């Protein structure tokens, strides 16, 4: 397993995590097999948004004395009144469900403010007591960090800017990122993809990922496979389905992302997901799907690394990524971004202008100019 820093928390998570939703309703032995297979393969990050008692208790039982080996996202506001998943902003209801979660797992690593997708939901959470409740839980040590989940880039950016969250759980995949921000990408999971709406990688979604990196807010990814539709021959929006490895790699190349959470429901599915770790560059390459819309990406780095190898050893995609993040606010480049840039073995200033990268780039990115700009901004 490869591990990445979770924003500015000082903790690290495996780049593949386990979304436990599809274990709900399954017999304990199946839950145990899935959880223990995940643990044995180095997965240390679980999402448990499900509010049902049985599934929580099954997971806790399967973890046993290995609870300390994992970090759990537990969601504040997730309920199952009338035995249906629902969202509540009623404080007594919220407390009842979340305190059962705390009782079941002992503590929660990331207390997630659940499903903040609209300005109205933002107002209910931040002015209706839920955010204050989360902060009290953190002060008491019941939760270690505060996070939130969202599918809306505009509302998510508003939450990040409050400064109280350490992580964001967000729906990221190539299909969603091709939709304009104002389009409800989640509708595609029921209604199908509307490829006529694809306008290139959406600038607002891309800006959200850069904002998170700038603020030290880590991103855990949900909907990596688009509920399975991106890998389905019948439902893919592209000329052919993506592979699981391509979907995972796309998510992991976005700024601030530390883990792609996959909804495995058996040990065998966990083992299959881990194949990404041994996949080669060609198996991970998602650019053929971008090339179907190539005119929309001209001049924009998508961090695919087709420009490599560089004769000076520059990791061009990473330099471009840090450059994009720095340009969010050039007057206040975060020290963490400067530090990440400095830690690279070669820098923009090492560029000799040979142009070999630009010849290989499928999207016409002005790499040489970007390297010059990075040297000017970062000083090396």
C-alpha angles and dihedrals in degrees: 000000000000117000130208134194114262100229111280096330096104090235130111132216134193112262087237115055134176124253104200100198095106092055090067110114093013122125117265095250090058092048090049093050092050096045096045093046088052092050093047090054096051101263106149103165125078132178113212106176093146112112098202118116096220098055093045091050092046091054093046091049091048090051092051111159090353094076088112091058093069141052116222130207107212119184127231109213100024111128140165102209109169087014093286128114108256144157121244130190093177104116099216090050093045092050094048093055097040095045088055086054090052091047091050098049100026093233137002121235096204118024103202122207097224127242106335101180106142139040087250092056090046089055093048092050099043099035101029100064104263096105090046089050091052091050091051091050090052092050089051092050094242089120123028099206139008122237139157141210127228145153097200118086094201095051093039091056089052090055093047090053092058087075096219099101129083098187142023127207106210138170107249129172135127093258094053093044091056092061121088110256093248091059115093098236092185090069088070090070088066105022102036131247120307101207092180085073093059108114102166125278105334112250094212094054091045090049090053092056091049091048090054091051090048093050095042093247111146122218125221111194127229126181091032090156095035090248087308094302096110090059094043120100089211099047107030115119090215134074089266135006121276118238123243090249092053091050093048092046093051091054094045093052093060116101117266095012113137103167141017109215113212123197100231118170101183137039089246091058090051090053090048092051091052089062086086089074091064097038118119126234093265092051090052097043111119097173095098087072092050089049089063084069097029097147089064094059104045110138096008123110112227092184093244097138095224085133092070146136098061113194088223093050096246115161091222097185092054093047089050091047094052090044091054091049093048091052090061086080115358092184092060110033105175114247088231091061091048089049093049090049092047090051092061112106091230130024142203089268089063092065112119094192095241092147096220090126093053091052090056098041109107092204105049096246113179092234097168092054090046091053090051090049093049090053090051093049100038098032099235 
